[in-house]
Coordinates of C-alpha atoms and ligand atoms in Angstrom, one line a residue:
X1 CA 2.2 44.5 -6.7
X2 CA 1.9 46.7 -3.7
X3 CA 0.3 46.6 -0.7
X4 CA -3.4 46.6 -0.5
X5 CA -4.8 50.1 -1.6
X6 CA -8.6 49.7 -1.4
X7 CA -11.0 47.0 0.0
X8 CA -14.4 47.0 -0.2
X9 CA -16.8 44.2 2.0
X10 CA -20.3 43.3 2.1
X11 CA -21.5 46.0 -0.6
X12 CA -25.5 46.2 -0.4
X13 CA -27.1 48.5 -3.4
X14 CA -30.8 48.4 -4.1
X15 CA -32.2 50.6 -6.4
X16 CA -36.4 51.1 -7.1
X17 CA -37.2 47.1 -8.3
X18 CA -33.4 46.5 -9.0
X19 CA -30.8 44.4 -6.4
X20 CA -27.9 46.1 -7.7
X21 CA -25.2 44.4 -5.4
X22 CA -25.4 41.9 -3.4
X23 CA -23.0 41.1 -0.6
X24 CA -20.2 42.1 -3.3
X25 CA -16.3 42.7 -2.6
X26 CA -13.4 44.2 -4.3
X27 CA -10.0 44.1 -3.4
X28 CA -7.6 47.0 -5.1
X29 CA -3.5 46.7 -4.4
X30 CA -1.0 49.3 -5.4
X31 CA 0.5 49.3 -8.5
X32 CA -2.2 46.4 -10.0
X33 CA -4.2 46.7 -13.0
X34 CA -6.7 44.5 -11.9
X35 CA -10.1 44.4 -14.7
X36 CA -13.1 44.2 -13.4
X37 CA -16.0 42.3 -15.7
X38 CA -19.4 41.0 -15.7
X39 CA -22.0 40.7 -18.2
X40 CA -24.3 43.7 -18.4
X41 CA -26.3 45.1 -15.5
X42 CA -24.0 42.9 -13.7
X43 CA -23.1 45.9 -11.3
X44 CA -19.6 46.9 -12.2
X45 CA -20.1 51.0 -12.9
X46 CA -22.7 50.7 -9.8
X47 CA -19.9 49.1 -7.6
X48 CA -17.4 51.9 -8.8
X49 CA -19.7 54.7 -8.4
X50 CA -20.1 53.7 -4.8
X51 CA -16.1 53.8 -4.3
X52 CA -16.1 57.1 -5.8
X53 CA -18.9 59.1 -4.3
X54 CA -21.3 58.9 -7.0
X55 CA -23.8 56.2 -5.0
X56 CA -24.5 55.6 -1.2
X57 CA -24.0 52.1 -0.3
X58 CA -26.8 50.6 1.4
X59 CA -24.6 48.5 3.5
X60 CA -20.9 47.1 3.8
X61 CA -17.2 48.7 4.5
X62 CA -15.0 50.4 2.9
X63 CA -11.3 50.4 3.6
X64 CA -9.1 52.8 1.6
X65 CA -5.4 51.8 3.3
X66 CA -6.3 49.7 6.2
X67 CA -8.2 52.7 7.3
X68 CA -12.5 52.9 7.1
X69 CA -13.7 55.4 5.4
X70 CA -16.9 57.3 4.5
X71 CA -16.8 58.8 1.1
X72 CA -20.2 60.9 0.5
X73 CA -19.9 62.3 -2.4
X74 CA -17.1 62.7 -5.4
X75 CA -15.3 65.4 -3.7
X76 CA -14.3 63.2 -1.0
X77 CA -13.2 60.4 -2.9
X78 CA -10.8 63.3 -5.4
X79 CA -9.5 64.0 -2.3
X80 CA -8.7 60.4 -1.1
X81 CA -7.2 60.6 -4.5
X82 CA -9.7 57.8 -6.0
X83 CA -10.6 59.5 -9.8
X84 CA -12.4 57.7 -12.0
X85 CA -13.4 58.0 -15.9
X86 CA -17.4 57.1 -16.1
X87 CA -18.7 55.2 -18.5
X88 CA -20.7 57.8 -20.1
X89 CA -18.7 61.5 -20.8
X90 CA -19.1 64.0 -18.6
X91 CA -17.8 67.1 -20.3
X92 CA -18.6 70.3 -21.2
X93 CA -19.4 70.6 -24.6
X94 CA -19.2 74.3 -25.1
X95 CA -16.1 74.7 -23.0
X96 CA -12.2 74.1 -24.4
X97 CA -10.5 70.9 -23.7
X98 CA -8.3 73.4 -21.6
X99 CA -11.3 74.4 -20.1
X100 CA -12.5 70.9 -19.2
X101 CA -9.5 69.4 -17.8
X102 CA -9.4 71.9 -15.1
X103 CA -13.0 72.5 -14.7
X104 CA -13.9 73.7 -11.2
X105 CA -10.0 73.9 -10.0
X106 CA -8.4 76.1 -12.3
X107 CA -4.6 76.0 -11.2
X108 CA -4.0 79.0 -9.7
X109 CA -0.4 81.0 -9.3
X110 CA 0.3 83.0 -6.2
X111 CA -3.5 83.3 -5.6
X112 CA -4.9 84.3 -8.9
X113 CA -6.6 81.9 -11.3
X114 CA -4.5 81.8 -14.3
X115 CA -5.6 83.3 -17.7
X116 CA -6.6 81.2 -20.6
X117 CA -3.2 81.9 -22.2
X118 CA -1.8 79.9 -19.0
X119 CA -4.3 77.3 -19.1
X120 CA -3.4 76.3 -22.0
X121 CA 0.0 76.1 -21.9
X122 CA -0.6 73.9 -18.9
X123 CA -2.9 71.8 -20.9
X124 CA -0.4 71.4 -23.4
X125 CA 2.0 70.4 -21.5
X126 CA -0.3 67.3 -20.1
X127 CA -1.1 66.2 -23.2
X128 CA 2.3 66.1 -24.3
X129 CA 3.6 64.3 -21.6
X130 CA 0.9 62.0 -22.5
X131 CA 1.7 62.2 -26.1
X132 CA -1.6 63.2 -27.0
X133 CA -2.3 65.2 -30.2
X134 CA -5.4 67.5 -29.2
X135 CA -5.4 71.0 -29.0
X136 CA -6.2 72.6 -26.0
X137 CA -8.3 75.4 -27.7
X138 CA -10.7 73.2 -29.1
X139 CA -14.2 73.5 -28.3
X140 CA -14.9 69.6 -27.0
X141 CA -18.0 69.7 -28.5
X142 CA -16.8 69.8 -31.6
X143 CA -14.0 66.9 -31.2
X144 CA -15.1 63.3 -32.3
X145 CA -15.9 60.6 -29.7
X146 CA -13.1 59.5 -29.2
X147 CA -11.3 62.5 -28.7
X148 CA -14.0 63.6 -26.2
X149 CA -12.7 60.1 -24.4
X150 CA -8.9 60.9 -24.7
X151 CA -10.1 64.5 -23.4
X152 CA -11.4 62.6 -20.1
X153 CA -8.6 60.4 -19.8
X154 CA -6.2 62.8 -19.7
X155 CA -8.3 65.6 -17.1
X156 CA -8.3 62.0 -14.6
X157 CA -4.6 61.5 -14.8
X158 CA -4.3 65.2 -14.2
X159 CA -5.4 64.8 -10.8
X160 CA -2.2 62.9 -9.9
X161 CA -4.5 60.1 -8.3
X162 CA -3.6 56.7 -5.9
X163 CA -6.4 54.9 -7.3
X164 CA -7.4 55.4 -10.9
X165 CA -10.9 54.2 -12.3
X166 CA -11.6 53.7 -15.8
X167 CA -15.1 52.4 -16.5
X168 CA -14.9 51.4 -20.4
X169 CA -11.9 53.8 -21.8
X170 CA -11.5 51.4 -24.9
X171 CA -14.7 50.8 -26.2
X172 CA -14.9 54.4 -28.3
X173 CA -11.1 54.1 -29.3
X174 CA -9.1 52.3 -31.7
X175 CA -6.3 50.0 -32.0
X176 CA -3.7 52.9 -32.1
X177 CA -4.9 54.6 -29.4
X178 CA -6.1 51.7 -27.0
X179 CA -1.9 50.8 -27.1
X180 CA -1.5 54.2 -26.5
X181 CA -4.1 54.4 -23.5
X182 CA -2.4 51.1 -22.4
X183 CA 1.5 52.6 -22.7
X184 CA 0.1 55.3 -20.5
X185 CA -1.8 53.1 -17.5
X186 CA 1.8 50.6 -17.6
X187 CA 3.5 54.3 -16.7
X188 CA 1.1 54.9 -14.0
X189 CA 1.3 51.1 -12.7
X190 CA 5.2 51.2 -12.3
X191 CA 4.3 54.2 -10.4
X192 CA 1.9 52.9 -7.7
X193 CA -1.2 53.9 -8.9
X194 CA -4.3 51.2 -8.9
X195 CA -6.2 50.6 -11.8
X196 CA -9.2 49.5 -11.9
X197 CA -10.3 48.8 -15.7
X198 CA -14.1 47.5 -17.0
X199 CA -14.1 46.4 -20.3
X200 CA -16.0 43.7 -22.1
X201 CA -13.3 43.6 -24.8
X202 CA -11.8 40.3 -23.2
X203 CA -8.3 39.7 -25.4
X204 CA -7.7 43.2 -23.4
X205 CA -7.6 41.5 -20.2
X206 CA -5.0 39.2 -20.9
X207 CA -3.0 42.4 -22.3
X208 CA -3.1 44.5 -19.4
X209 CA -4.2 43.2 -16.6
X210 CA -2.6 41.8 -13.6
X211 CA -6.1 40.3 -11.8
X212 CA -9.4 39.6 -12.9
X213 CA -12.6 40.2 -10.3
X214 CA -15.9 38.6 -12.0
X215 CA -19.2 39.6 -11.1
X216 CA -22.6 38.0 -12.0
X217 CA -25.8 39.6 -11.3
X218 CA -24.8 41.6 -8.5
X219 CA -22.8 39.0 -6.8
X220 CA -18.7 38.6 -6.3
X221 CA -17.7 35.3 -8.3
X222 CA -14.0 35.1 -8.0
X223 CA -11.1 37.3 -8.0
X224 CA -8.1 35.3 -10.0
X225 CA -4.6 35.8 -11.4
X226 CA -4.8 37.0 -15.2
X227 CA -1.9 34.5 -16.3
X228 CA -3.8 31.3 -14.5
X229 CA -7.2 31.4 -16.4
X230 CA -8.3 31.8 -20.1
X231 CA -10.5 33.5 -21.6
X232 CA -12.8 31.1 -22.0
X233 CA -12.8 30.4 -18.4
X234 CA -13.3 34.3 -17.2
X235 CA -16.4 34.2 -20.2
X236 CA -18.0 31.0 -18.4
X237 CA -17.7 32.5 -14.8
X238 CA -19.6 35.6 -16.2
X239 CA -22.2 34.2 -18.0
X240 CA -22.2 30.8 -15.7
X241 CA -22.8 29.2 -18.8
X242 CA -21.0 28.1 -22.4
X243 CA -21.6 30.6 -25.3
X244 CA -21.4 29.6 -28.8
X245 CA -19.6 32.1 -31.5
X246 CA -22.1 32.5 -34.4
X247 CA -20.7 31.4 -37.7
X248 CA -19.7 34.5 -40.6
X249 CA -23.2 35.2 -42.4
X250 CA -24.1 33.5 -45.0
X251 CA -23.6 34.3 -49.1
X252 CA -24.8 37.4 -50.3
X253 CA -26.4 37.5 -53.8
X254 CA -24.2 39.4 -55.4
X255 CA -26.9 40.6 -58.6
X256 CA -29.8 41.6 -55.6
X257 CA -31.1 44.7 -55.8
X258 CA -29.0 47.8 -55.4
X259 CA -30.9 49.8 -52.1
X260 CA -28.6 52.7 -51.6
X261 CA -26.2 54.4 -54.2
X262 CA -23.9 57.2 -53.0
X263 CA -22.2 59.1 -55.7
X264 CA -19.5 61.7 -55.2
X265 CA -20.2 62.5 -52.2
X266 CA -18.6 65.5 -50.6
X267 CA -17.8 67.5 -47.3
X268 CA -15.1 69.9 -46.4
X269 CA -11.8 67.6 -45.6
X270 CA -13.8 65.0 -44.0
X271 CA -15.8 63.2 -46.7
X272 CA -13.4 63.4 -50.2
X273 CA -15.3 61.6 -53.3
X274 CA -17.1 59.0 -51.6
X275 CA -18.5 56.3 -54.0
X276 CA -20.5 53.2 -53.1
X277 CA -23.4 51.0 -53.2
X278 CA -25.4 48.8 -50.8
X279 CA -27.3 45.5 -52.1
X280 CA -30.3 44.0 -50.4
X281 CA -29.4 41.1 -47.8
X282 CA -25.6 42.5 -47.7
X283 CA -23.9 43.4 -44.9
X284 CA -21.1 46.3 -45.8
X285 CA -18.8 46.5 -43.3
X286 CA -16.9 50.2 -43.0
X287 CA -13.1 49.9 -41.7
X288 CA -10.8 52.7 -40.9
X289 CA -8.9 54.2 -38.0
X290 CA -10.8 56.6 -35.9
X291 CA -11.0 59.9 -38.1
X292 CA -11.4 57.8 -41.0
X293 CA -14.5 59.5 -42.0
X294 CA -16.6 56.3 -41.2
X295 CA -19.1 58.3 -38.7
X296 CA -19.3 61.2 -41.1
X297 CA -20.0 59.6 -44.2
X298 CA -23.0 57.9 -42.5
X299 CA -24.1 61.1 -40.6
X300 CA -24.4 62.5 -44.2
X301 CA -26.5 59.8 -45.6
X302 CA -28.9 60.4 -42.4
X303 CA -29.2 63.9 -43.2
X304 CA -27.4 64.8 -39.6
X305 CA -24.7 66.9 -41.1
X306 CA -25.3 69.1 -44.6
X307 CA -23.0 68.1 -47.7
X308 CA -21.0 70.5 -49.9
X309 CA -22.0 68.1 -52.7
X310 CA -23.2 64.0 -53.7
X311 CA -26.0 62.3 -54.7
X312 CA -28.0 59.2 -52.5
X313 CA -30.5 56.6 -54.6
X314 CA -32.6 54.5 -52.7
X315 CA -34.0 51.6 -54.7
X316 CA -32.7 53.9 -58.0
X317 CA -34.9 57.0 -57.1
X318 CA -32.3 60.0 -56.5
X319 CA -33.7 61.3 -53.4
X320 CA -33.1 64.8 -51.2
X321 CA -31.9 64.0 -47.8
X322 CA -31.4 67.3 -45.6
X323 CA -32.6 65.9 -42.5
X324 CA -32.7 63.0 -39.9
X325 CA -36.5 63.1 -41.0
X326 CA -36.4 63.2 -44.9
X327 CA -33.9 59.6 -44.1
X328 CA -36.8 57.9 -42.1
X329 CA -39.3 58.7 -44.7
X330 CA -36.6 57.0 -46.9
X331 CA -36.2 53.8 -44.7
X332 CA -33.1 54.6 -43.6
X333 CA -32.0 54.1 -40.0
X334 CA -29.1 55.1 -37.9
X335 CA -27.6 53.6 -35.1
X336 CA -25.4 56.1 -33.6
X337 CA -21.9 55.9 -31.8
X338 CA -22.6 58.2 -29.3
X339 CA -25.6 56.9 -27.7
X340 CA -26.5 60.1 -25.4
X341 CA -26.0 62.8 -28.4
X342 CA -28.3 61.1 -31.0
X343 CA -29.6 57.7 -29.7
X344 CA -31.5 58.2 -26.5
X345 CA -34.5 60.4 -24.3
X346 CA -32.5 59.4 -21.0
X347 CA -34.8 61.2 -18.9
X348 CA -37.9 59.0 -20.8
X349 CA -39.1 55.5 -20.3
X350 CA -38.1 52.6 -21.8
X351 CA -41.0 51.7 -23.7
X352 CA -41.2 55.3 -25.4
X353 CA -37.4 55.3 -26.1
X354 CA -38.2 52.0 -28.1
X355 CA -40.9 53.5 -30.3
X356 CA -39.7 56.8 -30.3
X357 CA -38.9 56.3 -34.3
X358 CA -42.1 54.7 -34.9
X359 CA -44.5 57.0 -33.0
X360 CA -46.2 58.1 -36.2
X361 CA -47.2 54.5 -37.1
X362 CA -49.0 54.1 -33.6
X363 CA -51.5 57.2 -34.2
X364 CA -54.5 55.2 -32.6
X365 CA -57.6 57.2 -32.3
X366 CA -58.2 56.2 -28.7
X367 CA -55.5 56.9 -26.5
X368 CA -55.8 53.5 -24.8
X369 CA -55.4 51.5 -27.8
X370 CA -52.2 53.2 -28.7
X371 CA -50.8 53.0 -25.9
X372 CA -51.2 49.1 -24.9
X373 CA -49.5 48.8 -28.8
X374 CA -46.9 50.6 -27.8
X375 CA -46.5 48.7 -24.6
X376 CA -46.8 45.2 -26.3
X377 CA -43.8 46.1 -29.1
X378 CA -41.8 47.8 -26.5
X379 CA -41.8 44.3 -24.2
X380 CA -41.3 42.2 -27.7
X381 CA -38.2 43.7 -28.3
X382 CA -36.8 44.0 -24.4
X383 CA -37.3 40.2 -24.8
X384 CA -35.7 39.7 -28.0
X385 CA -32.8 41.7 -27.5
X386 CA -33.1 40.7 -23.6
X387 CA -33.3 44.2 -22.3
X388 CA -32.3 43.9 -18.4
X389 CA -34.8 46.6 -17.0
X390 CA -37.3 46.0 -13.9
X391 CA -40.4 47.4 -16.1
X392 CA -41.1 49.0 -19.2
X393 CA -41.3 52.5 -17.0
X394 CA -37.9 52.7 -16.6
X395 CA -36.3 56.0 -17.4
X396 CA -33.4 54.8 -19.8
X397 CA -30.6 56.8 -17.8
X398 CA -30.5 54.8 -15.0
X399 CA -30.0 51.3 -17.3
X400 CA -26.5 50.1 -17.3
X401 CA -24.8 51.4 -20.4
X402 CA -25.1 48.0 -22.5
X403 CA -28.5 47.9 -22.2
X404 CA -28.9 51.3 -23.2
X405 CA -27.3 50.5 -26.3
X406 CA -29.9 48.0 -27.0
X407 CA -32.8 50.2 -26.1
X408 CA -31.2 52.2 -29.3
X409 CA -31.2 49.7 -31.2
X410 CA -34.7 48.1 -30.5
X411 CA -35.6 51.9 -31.5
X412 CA -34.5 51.2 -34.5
X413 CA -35.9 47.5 -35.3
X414 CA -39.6 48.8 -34.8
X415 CA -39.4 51.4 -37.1
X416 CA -38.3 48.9 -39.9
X417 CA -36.1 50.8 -42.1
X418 CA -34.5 48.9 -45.4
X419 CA -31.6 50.3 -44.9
X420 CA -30.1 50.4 -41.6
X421 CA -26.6 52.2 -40.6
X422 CA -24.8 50.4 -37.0
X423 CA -22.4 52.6 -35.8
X424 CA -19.9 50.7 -33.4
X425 CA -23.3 48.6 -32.5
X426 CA -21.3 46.3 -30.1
X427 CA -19.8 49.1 -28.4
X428 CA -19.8 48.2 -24.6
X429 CA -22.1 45.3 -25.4
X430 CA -20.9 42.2 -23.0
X431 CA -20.0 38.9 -24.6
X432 CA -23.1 37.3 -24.4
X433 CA -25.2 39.6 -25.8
X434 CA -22.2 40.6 -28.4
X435 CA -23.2 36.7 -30.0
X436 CA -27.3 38.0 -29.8
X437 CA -26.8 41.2 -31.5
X438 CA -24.6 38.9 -34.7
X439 CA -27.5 36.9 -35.2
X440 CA -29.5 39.7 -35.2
X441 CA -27.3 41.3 -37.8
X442 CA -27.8 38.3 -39.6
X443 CA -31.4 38.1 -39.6
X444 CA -31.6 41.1 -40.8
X445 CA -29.5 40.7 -43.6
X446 CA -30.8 37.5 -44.6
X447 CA -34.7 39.2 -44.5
X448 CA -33.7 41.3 -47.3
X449 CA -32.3 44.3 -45.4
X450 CA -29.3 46.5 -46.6
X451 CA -26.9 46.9 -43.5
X452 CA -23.6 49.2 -42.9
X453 CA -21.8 47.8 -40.3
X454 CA -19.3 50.4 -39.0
X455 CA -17.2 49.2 -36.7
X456 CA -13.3 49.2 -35.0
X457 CA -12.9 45.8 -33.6
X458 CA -11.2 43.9 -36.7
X459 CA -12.6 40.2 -35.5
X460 CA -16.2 41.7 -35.9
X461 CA -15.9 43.6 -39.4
X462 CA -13.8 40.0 -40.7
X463 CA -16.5 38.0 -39.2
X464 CA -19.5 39.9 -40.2
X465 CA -18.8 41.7 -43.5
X466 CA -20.2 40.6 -46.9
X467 CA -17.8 43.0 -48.1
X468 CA -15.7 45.6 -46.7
X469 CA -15.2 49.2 -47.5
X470 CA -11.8 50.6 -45.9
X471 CA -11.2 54.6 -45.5
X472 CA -8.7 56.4 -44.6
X473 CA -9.0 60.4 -44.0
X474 CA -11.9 61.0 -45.6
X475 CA -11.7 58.9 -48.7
X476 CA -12.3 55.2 -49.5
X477 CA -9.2 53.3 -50.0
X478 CA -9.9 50.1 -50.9
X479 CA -12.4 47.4 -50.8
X480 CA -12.1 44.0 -49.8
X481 CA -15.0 40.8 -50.5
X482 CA -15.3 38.8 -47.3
X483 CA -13.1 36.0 -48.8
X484 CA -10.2 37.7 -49.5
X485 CA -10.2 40.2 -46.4
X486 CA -7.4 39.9 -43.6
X487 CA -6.5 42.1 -40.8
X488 CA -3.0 42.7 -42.5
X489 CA -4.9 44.1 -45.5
X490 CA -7.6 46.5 -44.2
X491 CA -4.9 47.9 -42.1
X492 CA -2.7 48.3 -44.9
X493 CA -5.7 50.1 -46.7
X494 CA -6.8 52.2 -43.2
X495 CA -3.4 53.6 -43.4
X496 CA -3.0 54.4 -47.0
X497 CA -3.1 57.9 -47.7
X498 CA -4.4 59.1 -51.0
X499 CA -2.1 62.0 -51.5
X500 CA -4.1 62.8 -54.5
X501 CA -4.7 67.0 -54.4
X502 CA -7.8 68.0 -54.2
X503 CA -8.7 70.3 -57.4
Ligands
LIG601 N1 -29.4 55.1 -10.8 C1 -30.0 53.9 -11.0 N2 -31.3 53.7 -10.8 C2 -31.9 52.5 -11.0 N3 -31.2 51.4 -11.4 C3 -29.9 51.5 -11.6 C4 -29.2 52.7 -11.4 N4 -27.9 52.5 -11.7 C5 -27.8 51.2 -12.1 N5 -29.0 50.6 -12.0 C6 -29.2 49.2 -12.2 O1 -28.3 48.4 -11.5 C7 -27.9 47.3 -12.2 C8 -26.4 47.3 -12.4 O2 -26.0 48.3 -13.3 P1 -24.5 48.7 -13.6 O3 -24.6 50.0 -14.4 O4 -23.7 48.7 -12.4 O5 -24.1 47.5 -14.6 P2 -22.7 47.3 -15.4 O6 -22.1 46.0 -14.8 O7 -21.9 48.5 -15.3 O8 -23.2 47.0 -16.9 P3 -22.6 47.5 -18.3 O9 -21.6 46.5 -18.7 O10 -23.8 47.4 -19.2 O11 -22.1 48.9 -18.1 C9 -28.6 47.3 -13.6 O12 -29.7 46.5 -13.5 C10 -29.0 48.8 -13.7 O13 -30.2 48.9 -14.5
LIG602 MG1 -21.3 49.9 -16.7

C-alpha cells in the first residue's frame, strides 16, 4: 500500500428527519482496496456522494493528498480524478454504450469531436482492454442489467482515475463476471489507483479487499486489516449484535396443488421451449448465469414482454396474460431486478409506493377512510420488513438503496398474489435484513404461496430452494430437488448448452 490518497474527518450530514453521518471518517491509501460496509441506511453511498461532489457536507475536512480540499460538485471531484460508479445506474437509455461512456466529453482529435465511426472504435478498444464482450453500437437500453452495470464500470475506468469508487458493482453480476470485475480492479490496484468497494456480499471482502471500514448508523466503528478479522467479526461490528442464519425451509408436499403451469413457452432466442410447473407452498428456485433467460422467462409470465408462443395455467384454468395487469388479476406478482425500471414511483411517498399494487382494493368512499387504511398497511409492513425511513411521507428516491428494495417488495406483500415471482430479491439487501427477508420467503411458502426464487448467489438458491430449475441460454437444462442439489451440479447444468437446432 501507498501513501495516503484521501482522508476524510468529522463528516456531519443531516438530511430532512435523517442524521445521515455523524462525526464519521475514512481513510483511502494508494493502491488499497479497502471495502467499505454497514448495514442499510448506515451511510455508506451518502459518505461517498459527499467525496465525490454529489452531497455538501454539513461539517468536517476533507484531505485529497495531504492537501484540503473543497469539492462542490461532481466535476470537481472528475477532475481531482475521484470517479465513482453509484449505486443506482445512471445511463442513458436511448443513447449507445459508445455514446454513454463518453457522454459530455466526447474525445476530440485536433479540435473536432470525433464521428461515431471513431467513437466506437475508441469504445471498442476499452472494452477490449478490459475484455469485455459488449458492443459499442448497442442501444443501453436495450442491454440487460448487468450489462448496463459492466457499461458503467467500464465509462469510470475510462476516466483514468487516482481514486476509483464503486458503490455495489457486484450485486447485479454473476460469478463469472464479478472474477472478471475483480481481475480488472487487482490491475488497477498494482497501478495506484484507490478503491473504495461497498458490498454487502461479505465472502467478497475477504477476496479482494485489503482493509475493512465499518459503519453503523451514521457513525465510524473501526477501520481493520481484512486478513486479521472474520467475517463473523466484521458482521457483529455492523449489526453490534449476533445474527442467526435461518435453517433451509421446510418439506414441500410434493402432491399440493399445481398453481402455475407453463407449457412451451416461446420467445425469439431468449426463451426456447420452456416447460414447468409451480406447487402451492413450494419455493422454485431459477439458476443460471446472467443471460440465462431467468429474467425473461418471468417477464413473460407477468405479461411485461409479448411471447411468440406458450401457454400459462393458474390453478388449471389456461389463462391470457398480455399485460402486467391481466397477471395481477391472476394473483401473480413480480419482484423485479431492476428496481427503478419496474419496481418503484421514486418521486412518490413511501406509503403510496407500498400500496401502489393494491390501490384498487382500498376504494373507500370517503377519502379519509381510505386514506388512514392506506396509512395503517403502509406502517405494518415498514415494521415487518423494518423499513429505515423517518415517516411514511418519504419520497422513495431519497431511501438508501436496500431499503428501496423492501419498499418493492412490501408493494408486493399487500396486494397478496398466490403466486409471487423474486427477482434477485436479496440484491443489495445487508446481512441482517438478508436473514428477515428468508423467513419471509418462508412464511410465505409455508402459508400456501407458490414462489420463484430467481437468484445468482449459489448459497441462497441451495439454501432456499424446494427444487431448482437450472437454464442456460434460453432453455432449461436441468432440474435439481433440494436434496440432491450442489453448487458443482447447477453449474455444470448453467453451462450446458443444448446444441439442439431449433426447427
Ligand atoms: N437525498 C436524501 N434525502 C433524504 N435522506 C437521505 C438522502 N440520501 C440518503 N438519505 C438517508 O440517509 C441514510 C443513509 O443512507 P445511505 O444511502 O448513505 O445508506 P447506505 O449505507 O448506502 O445503505 P444501502 O446499503 O442500503 O445502500 C438513510 O437513512 C437514507 O434514507
Ligand atoms: Mg448505498
Amino acid at each position: 500500500m501507498g501513501g495516503i490518497l484521501v482522508s476524510m474527518e468529522g463528516i456531519e450530514k443531516t438530511f430532512p428527519g435523517v442524521h445521515a453521518l455523524k462525526n464519521c471518517r475514512f481513510e483511502l491509501r494508494a493502491g488499497e482496496v479497502h471495502a467499505l460496509v454497514g448495514e442499510n441506511g448506515a451511510g455508506k453511498s451518502t459518505l461517498m456522494k459527499i467525496l465525490t461532489g454529489v452531497y455538501h457536507k454539513d461539517a468536517g475536512r476533507i484531505l485529497y493528498k495531504g492537501q484540503e480540499v473543497e469539492i462542490p460538485n461532481p466535476r470537481a471531484a472528475q477532475d481531482l480524478g475521484i470517479a465513482i460508479i453509484h449505486q443506482e445506474l445512471n445511463l442513458m437509455p436511448h443513447l449507445t454504450v459508445a455514446q454513454n461512456i463518453f457522454i459530455g466529453r466526447e474525445p476530440r482529435k485536433a479540435g473536432f469531436i470525433l464521428n461515431d465511426k471513431q467513437l466506437n472504435q475508441q469504445a471498442q478498444e476499452l472494452l477490449d482492454k478490459m475484455n469485455l464482450d459488449l458492443d459499442p453500437r448497442a442501444r443501453v437500453g436495450d442491454l440487460t442489467v448487468a450489462k448496463q452495470q459492466m457499461v458503467e464500470i467500464v465509462r469510470a475506468l475510462s476516466f483514468k482515475s487516482e481514486v476509483l469508487i464503486m458503490d455495489e458493482p457486484t450485486s447485479m453480476l454473476t460469478e463469472t463476471e464479478i472474477q472478471e470485475l475483480f481481475r480488472i480492479i487487482r490491475e488497477l490496484r498494482k497501478q495506484g489507483v484507490g478503491i473504495v468497494h461497498i458490498s454487502h456480499r461479505m465472502e467478497e471482502l475477504k477476496q479482494i479487499s485489503d482493509r475493512v471500514t465499518v459503519l453503523r448508523d451514521g457513525q465510524y466503528i473501526a477501520t481493520v486489516n481484512t486478513g486479521d478479522v472474520t467475517i463473523d467479526e466484521i458482521i457483529s461490528m455492523m449489526v453490534g449484535k449476533e445474527i442467526y442464519e435461518t435453517a433451509r425451509s421446510s418439506q414441500v408436499d410434493l402432491d399440493s396443488e399445481i398453481i402455475l403451469e407453463v407449457r412451451n413457452l416461446n420467445r425469439g432466442r431468449e426463451i426456447i421451449d420452456v416447460n414447468f410447473e409451480l406447487r402451492r407452498g413450494e419455493i422454485l428456485g431459477f439458476a443460471g448465469l446472467v443471460g440465462a433467460g431467468r429474467t425473461e422467462v418471468a417477464r413473460a409470465i407477468f405479461g411485461a414482454d409479448p411471447v411468440d408462443s406458450g401457454e400459462i395455467y393458474v390453478h388449471g384454468q389456461k389463462v391470457q396474460i398480455r399485460s402486467p395487469h391481466d397477471a395481477v388479476r391472476h394473483g401473480i406478482g413480480y419482484l423485479s431486478e431492476d428496481r427503478r425500471r419496474y419496481g418503484l414511483l421514486p418521486t412518490l411517498d413511501v406509503s403510496v409506493n407500498i400500496t401502489a399494487a393494491a390501490l384498487d382494493s382500498f376504494t373507500g368512499i370517503m377519502g379519509w377512510l381510505q386514506r388512514a387504511q392506506i396509512q395503517k398497511v403502509a406502517q405494518a409492513q415498514v415494521d415487518d420488513l423494518s423499513i429505515r425511513t423517518p415517516s411514511l411521507e418519504q419520497r422513495v428516491r431519497y431511501l438508501s438503496g436496500g431499503n428501496q428494495q423492501k419498499v418493492v417488495m412490501a408493494k408486493w406483500l399487500v396486494r397478496n398474489c398466490d403466486i409471487l415471482i423474486f427477482d434477485e430479491p436479496t440484491r443489495g439487501i445487508d446481512v441482517g435484513a438478508k436473514s428477515e427477508i428468508y423467513r419471509l420467503l418462508n412464511d410465505l411458502a409455508e402459508s400456501g404461496k407458490g414462489i420463484i426464487m430467481i437468484s445468482s448467489e449459489m448459497p441462497e438458491i441451495l439454501r432456499m430452494s424446494h427444487r431448482i430449475i437450472v437454464m442456460c441460454e434460453g432453455q432449461i437444462t436441468g432440474e435439481l430437488a433440494a436434496a440432491e442439489a450442489t453448487q458443482e451440479r447447477i453449474l455444470q447444468y448453467a453451462t450446458k448448452r443444448k446444441s439442439i437446432a431449433r426447427q
